[in-house]
Each structure stands twice: as C-alpha cells, then as structure tokens.
C-alpha cells in the first residue's frame, strides 16, 4: 500500500467519523498520521535522489508566486506587469514551465513567477503540481489568480491543495513552545485556558510521532491541527492576495461583492483595470520599505535607495551598505518619520520607517 493510498484511506476515515467527545482523540491521531504521511510525500524518498523541479534563481528584493487554475490569465498578468513575454492563448496549459519576470515598482525589483496551472489533486503530483507547490514554498507572497466568472469553489480548492502540502495562507505561526528532550517524560503547561486542545490530546499526537519526552507550552488557545503544524515544523506561513481577473465580463454588483472580501483585489488584465491598486496592495503585503543614504555635506541619494523589510534596525541598514560597516559604527543621523525630530542622532538598534534618510558616522 503506497503513501497516496494510505492518505486517501485516512481522509475517508476522517470524513466518515462523527466529531464528538468520544471520537476527538481518535480524530487527533488520524490527523497526526495524515500530517506524517504528507510530509513524507514532500520529501524525496531516497537519499541523494534529486527531485525534478523548476530551476529558478531567486533574484530581486522579493519573490511572488502566481498560482491559479489553468486559463485564468496568469501569463497575461506577467506580460502586462513585467517586460517578460509569457505565451498566452485561450486554451488550458499554455504555460508548461516556470517563467520568471521582474516588476519594477518604487525602486524595488520584485520577482514574479508565472507557474503552470494547478489542477485538483496537485498535492499528490498531478499535472506537475508538486513542482509548482515546491516553488510556491520558496516565495515571499502568493498571488492567487481566480476567474471572476467562475464559482468561488476554485478558491477553496486551491486553498485546500496548498494547505495539504504545509503552506498556510494569511495565518500566524501558532504561539506554542515545543522542544524534544532526551528523557523526563512529557511536561505540559499553558499560560491561558485551553478550550480546543488538552494534555491527553497532545500526548496522543506526540505518541503517533513516536515522541515520548518533550516540553510543551501553549501561549494561546490553539487547535490540535495547529499543534501538529508545530510538531512537524515544516510549515510555511505566507501572505496571500486573491486576485479576481476578468471583471469586465461580470456585473458591477458582483465586482463590488468580490472587492469587499478580505485580501481580495479585482482586476482585468486585458483591459488593464485596477492593476496600479494591485501593485500598491502587493507592496503593502510584502512589507517592503525604502531607506535612502546620505553622505556628509551632500544631498540624499534618492535615485538608489535600499529596499528592506518593515521593522529593520540601523544595524540591518549597515549590513546592506557594507558588511564591515556595522563593526565600525559610531552613530547615525536619521531624517524621516521614525524620529521625533530631524535629524536625530540614533544608535544601532533604532528601527527605520519607509522613506527615511540615514547618514552613518564611523568610529
């Protein structure tokens, strides 16, 4: 019995088991087994056996993966936003490999990957699905392309495919401390009242992973699924934007309904509608900021800014300029919204904001 059959068998059993107090531990055990088999499916079976993937070099300041069913307008989107031409036609599976393009926006180079269309069962490897999903795991953000003229079931199907291979969309990492130990049994604590998981459930799940000595601390009320995510430790938490294409073919009321859903954007690639707002939302979701440098006695260099992530400190800026600069750092002068007055003399741990100007003074 192969892994795929085992997964199908467990999924069937979960579907036919009623959820109540008597069966919750049995369901927890099944979910843990399912997670174990799925992570086996993701990893290559033999040591040294190289997986067949799309070989795309990571470049630019951020990486965005375009995911969607065949023929929803992914290639048209890539050709419209970037200088790269991706073949687009009105039949399915026009794109058969991964085509990278670069969006130049506000001085940043954002790598956009046009991936082949996903079909149902992609997580099991149908239609090059596993390679597509492997590339999506390395991205900083997922752009899920959906057809506004088709029912919303497509979105749920894609979410389920990505969920089953350990990609969690628009979710935070569960606040659970988990550490395996050499001995001493299971130590279980929580800093809040738990309503969705308890010690017996945690013990059942850990036993199915053959873990008998561990330290577990729940800092928030999590479900058993979230605890399994923490134990397997191969989950990727990515922001996701749902882009509804072909809005020129539906009514304005339907466009309004789609646009009001969380993390959703409505566009039309053919008529180039709303693409500027989509780029703005993309910039916000990637949490990128621009920091400009300034030499003493000279105006700031606004042409060549540093593209960094939100929440970076002066130390990160120093490393971005040159790796030896942080060791010789004395203080920095900062102009911008992160300071109380301009210029403010700051230390190495000062947190930068978007469009700040910095002048570093060495020892």
XYZ file of C-alpha atoms in Angstrom:
363
model
C 0.000 0.000 0.000
C 1.605 3.241 -1.165
C 1.615 6.577 0.676
C -1.098 8.016 -1.594
C -3.453 5.114 -0.819
C -2.742 5.470 2.919
C -3.506 9.220 2.740
C -6.751 8.558 0.824
C -7.757 5.881 3.366
C -7.174 8.232 6.354
C -9.044 11.078 4.611
C -12.015 8.752 4.045
C -11.971 7.675 7.698
C -11.852 11.308 8.908
C -14.796 12.139 6.624
C -16.964 9.314 7.947
C -16.094 9.767 11.660
C -18.539 11.898 13.649
C -16.890 14.644 15.707
C -17.824 14.390 19.380
C -16.202 13.965 22.805
C -15.773 10.197 22.363
C -14.043 10.399 18.961
C -11.910 13.561 19.335
C -8.741 11.653 20.375
C -9.196 9.164 17.541
C -9.546 12.096 15.094
C -6.452 13.750 16.587
C -4.495 10.543 15.997
C -5.737 10.314 12.390
C -4.802 13.964 11.705
C -1.304 13.368 13.096
C -0.867 10.290 10.868
C -2.113 12.284 7.879
C 0.416 15.068 8.547
C 3.194 12.468 8.854
C 2.380 10.825 5.514
C 2.015 14.175 3.766
C 5.429 15.339 4.955
C 6.872 12.021 3.678
C 5.287 12.785 0.323
C 7.007 16.193 0.208
C 10.478 14.872 0.991
C 12.379 12.883 -1.651
C 12.176 9.154 -0.922
C 15.847 8.131 -1.240
C 18.945 9.960 -0.067
C 20.786 11.631 -2.903
C 17.827 11.356 -5.245
C 17.318 14.795 -6.743
C 13.736 15.996 -7.172
C 12.641 17.181 -10.590
C 11.813 20.872 -10.029
C 11.780 24.229 -11.781
C 15.268 25.656 -11.541
C 14.655 29.371 -10.993
C 17.301 31.522 -9.353
C 15.969 33.800 -6.609
C 16.623 37.409 -7.583
C 15.370 40.887 -6.720
C 14.136 42.173 -3.363
C 11.134 39.830 -3.029
C 9.650 36.804 -4.749
C 5.969 36.452 -5.658
C 4.417 33.214 -6.969
C 1.416 33.354 -9.328
C -0.822 30.377 -8.587
C -4.160 29.507 -10.136
C -6.143 27.082 -12.255
C -5.288 26.829 -15.968
C -6.513 29.651 -18.204
C -7.296 32.323 -15.583
C -4.878 34.910 -17.005
C -1.586 34.311 -15.163
C 0.577 34.662 -18.285
C -1.330 37.778 -19.392
C -0.696 39.277 -15.947
C 3.053 38.529 -16.210
C 3.284 40.031 -19.701
C 1.346 43.139 -18.605
C 3.269 43.879 -15.388
C 6.796 42.899 -16.487
C 8.977 43.149 -19.600
C 8.907 39.345 -19.929
C 6.651 37.834 -22.572
C 4.857 34.672 -21.471
C 2.884 32.812 -24.122
C -0.836 33.362 -23.594
C -3.608 31.623 -25.520
C -7.245 30.718 -24.935
C -6.580 27.044 -24.218
C -5.531 25.413 -20.947
C -1.914 24.575 -20.009
C -0.328 27.141 -22.339
C 2.451 27.563 -19.745
C 4.278 24.294 -19.067
C 7.262 25.508 -17.057
C 8.096 28.315 -14.616
C 8.610 31.699 -16.288
C 10.179 34.451 -14.135
C 9.634 38.172 -14.700
C 10.600 41.304 -12.759
C 8.172 44.039 -11.640
C 9.953 47.366 -11.183
C 7.935 49.274 -8.594
C 9.031 52.198 -6.359
C 12.686 51.381 -6.932
C 12.286 47.711 -5.942
C 12.716 44.691 -8.189
C 10.012 42.160 -7.337
C 10.440 38.754 -8.983
C 7.133 37.410 -10.306
C 6.939 33.704 -11.165
C 4.360 32.536 -13.690
C 3.737 28.909 -12.729
C 1.799 26.273 -14.702
C -1.900 25.971 -13.794
C -2.746 23.834 -10.773
C -5.442 21.174 -11.085
C -7.290 19.286 -8.370
C -5.013 16.649 -6.855
C -1.868 18.726 -7.484
C -0.592 17.982 -3.970
C -0.388 14.294 -4.975
C 1.695 15.241 -8.018
C -0.965 15.550 -10.749
C -0.091 17.880 -13.625
C 3.384 18.842 -12.308
C 1.551 20.015 -9.185
C 4.285 19.082 -6.757
C 6.924 21.159 -8.565
C 4.565 24.155 -8.719
C 3.905 23.911 -4.995
C 7.629 23.459 -4.204
C 8.349 26.793 -5.932
C 5.446 28.438 -4.071
C 7.020 27.407 -0.739
C 10.131 29.477 -1.532
C 8.150 32.653 -2.355
C 7.580 35.623 -0.029
C 3.969 36.030 -1.136
C 1.372 34.045 -3.087
C -0.768 35.802 -5.705
C -3.748 33.532 -6.221
C -5.305 34.235 -9.616
C -9.015 33.434 -9.812
C -11.551 33.743 -12.607
C -14.325 36.154 -11.560
C -16.732 34.442 -13.976
C -16.308 31.016 -12.297
C -17.816 29.963 -8.917
C -15.906 30.617 -5.671
C -15.292 26.877 -5.195
C -11.981 27.324 -7.093
C -10.581 29.422 -4.267
C -11.460 26.775 -1.664
C -9.931 24.005 -3.836
C -6.648 25.886 -4.244
C -6.518 26.692 -0.521
C -7.061 23.024 0.282
C -4.283 21.928 -2.125
C -1.800 24.377 -0.567
C -2.959 23.535 2.976
C -2.293 19.828 2.379
C 1.375 20.475 1.498
C 2.064 22.654 4.509
C 1.520 26.152 3.088
C -0.599 28.254 5.464
C -2.076 31.361 3.845
C -2.622 34.597 5.802
C -2.048 32.843 9.137
C 0.332 33.483 12.016
C 2.631 30.810 13.411
C 0.908 29.255 16.477
C 2.346 30.587 19.742
C 3.363 27.192 21.113
C 6.778 26.364 22.594
C 7.789 22.794 21.762
C 11.125 21.123 22.476
C 12.113 17.460 22.338
C 14.136 16.139 25.280
C 16.307 13.099 25.976
C 14.254 11.937 28.982
C 11.865 13.022 31.716
C 8.566 12.287 30.009
C 6.106 14.911 28.803
C 5.937 18.271 30.544
C 2.750 20.148 29.556
C 1.850 23.725 30.554
C -0.320 26.558 29.291
C -0.431 30.265 30.086
C -4.131 30.551 29.131
C -7.257 28.402 29.461
C -7.471 25.820 26.647
C -10.848 25.011 25.121
C -9.818 23.318 21.860
C -6.923 21.055 22.927
C -5.830 19.351 26.160
C -2.941 17.354 27.624
C -4.357 13.966 26.618
C -4.769 15.130 23.009
C -1.171 16.470 22.962
C 0.101 13.160 24.370
C -1.864 11.153 21.744
C -0.468 13.278 18.900
C 3.130 13.089 20.178
C 2.899 9.301 20.626
C 1.876 8.923 16.993
C 5.101 10.789 16.073
C 6.999 8.431 18.445
C 7.895 11.361 20.740
C 7.693 10.450 24.436
C 9.922 13.095 26.065
C 9.136 16.719 25.326
C 8.365 20.110 26.769
C 5.149 21.773 25.546
C 3.917 25.250 26.462
C 0.714 26.705 24.970
C 0.774 30.512 24.996
C -2.575 30.791 23.180
C -5.696 28.672 22.699
C -4.737 26.548 19.652
C -6.404 23.616 17.916
C -4.861 20.151 17.519
C -4.156 20.949 13.829
C -2.030 23.944 14.831
C -0.162 21.816 17.375
C 0.559 19.210 14.654
C 1.948 22.068 12.493
C 4.353 22.987 15.305
C 5.496 19.368 15.812
C 6.124 18.665 12.094
C 7.997 22.023 11.827
C 7.936 22.092 8.016
C 5.066 24.531 7.573
C 5.442 27.780 5.633
C 3.332 30.791 6.638
C 2.823 33.089 3.647
C 0.744 36.188 2.996
C -1.676 35.715 0.095
C -3.615 38.096 -2.160
C -6.640 36.777 -4.040
C -6.769 38.437 -7.473
C -10.050 38.105 -9.377
C -9.372 38.544 -13.104
C -11.844 39.097 -15.995
C -14.064 41.589 -14.089
C -15.035 43.154 -17.448
C -17.265 40.096 -18.025
C -19.405 40.310 -14.846
C -21.917 42.771 -13.349
C -20.823 45.756 -11.228
C -22.684 44.346 -8.170
C -20.661 41.106 -8.406
C -17.411 43.138 -8.753
C -18.380 45.100 -5.624
C -19.088 41.882 -3.677
C -15.723 40.314 -4.667
C -13.753 43.505 -3.935
C -15.130 43.646 -0.370
C -13.834 40.190 0.590
C -10.704 40.175 2.812
C -7.324 40.143 0.979
C -9.142 40.334 -2.387
C -8.442 42.542 -5.398
C -10.455 42.757 -8.627
C -8.585 43.359 -11.904
C -8.869 42.939 -15.646
C -5.562 42.129 -17.363
C -6.931 42.531 -20.878
C -8.379 45.993 -20.251
C -5.639 46.902 -17.707
C -8.163 47.791 -14.993
C -7.111 48.280 -11.330
C -3.540 46.947 -11.861
C -1.992 50.022 -10.171
C -4.024 49.343 -6.992
C -2.931 45.692 -7.125
C 0.748 46.741 -7.165
C 0.086 49.022 -4.178
C -1.525 46.143 -2.246
C 1.387 43.885 -3.263
C 3.882 46.402 -1.845
C 1.893 46.633 1.414
C 1.587 42.840 1.772
C 5.333 42.299 1.146
C 6.061 44.876 3.902
C 8.895 46.494 1.987
C 10.372 49.891 2.924
C 12.815 52.252 1.168
C 15.773 53.750 3.039
C 17.924 56.406 1.368
C 21.568 57.062 2.235
C 23.279 60.433 2.558
C 26.955 61.441 2.504
C 28.096 64.255 4.857
C 27.598 67.668 3.235
C 25.808 66.192 0.202
C 22.085 65.861 -0.599
C 20.437 62.406 -0.107
C 20.731 59.889 -2.926
C 17.033 59.444 -3.844
C 17.797 57.544 -7.066
C 19.369 54.489 -5.482
C 17.527 53.553 -2.274
C 17.951 50.410 -0.183
C 14.921 48.079 -0.245
C 14.459 46.421 3.158
C 11.705 44.754 5.213
C 9.477 46.579 7.707
C 10.903 46.552 11.245
C 14.610 46.621 10.251
C 17.083 48.386 12.516
C 20.063 50.616 11.696
C 22.269 47.505 12.017
C 20.459 45.851 9.073
C 20.924 49.031 7.032
C 24.682 48.952 7.789
C 24.906 45.330 6.628
C 23.004 46.223 3.453
C 25.512 49.000 2.666
C 28.663 47.001 3.506
C 29.323 44.031 5.773
C 32.172 45.758 7.677
C 30.211 48.939 8.405
C 28.353 47.626 11.488
C 31.670 46.870 13.260
C 32.935 50.439 12.695
C 29.579 52.084 13.547
C 29.682 55.076 15.936
C 26.249 56.692 15.494
C 23.807 57.595 12.724
C 21.794 60.665 11.802
C 18.248 59.897 10.622
C 15.711 62.155 8.881
C 12.131 60.866 8.490
C 9.031 59.531 10.217
C 10.852 57.107 12.560
C 12.399 60.019 14.506
C 10.968 62.647 16.886
C 12.867 65.447 15.140
C 15.100 65.675 12.061
C 17.949 64.929 12.032
C 18.022 62.733 15.132
C 21.176 61.051 16.394
C 20.393 57.356 16.887
C 22.095 54.121 17.957
C 22.464 50.835 16.107
C 19.147 49.386 17.384
C 16.911 52.227 16.097
C 14.029 50.927 13.932
C 13.701 52.520 10.478
C 10.499 53.586 8.693
C 9.632 53.915 4.994
C 11.468 56.667 3.067
C 13.870 57.501 5.933
C 17.218 59.121 5.120
C 20.288 57.894 7.018
C 23.839 59.161 7.395
C 26.224 56.744 9.159
C 29.173 58.079 11.138
C 32.092 55.666 11.645
C 34.475 55.431 14.599
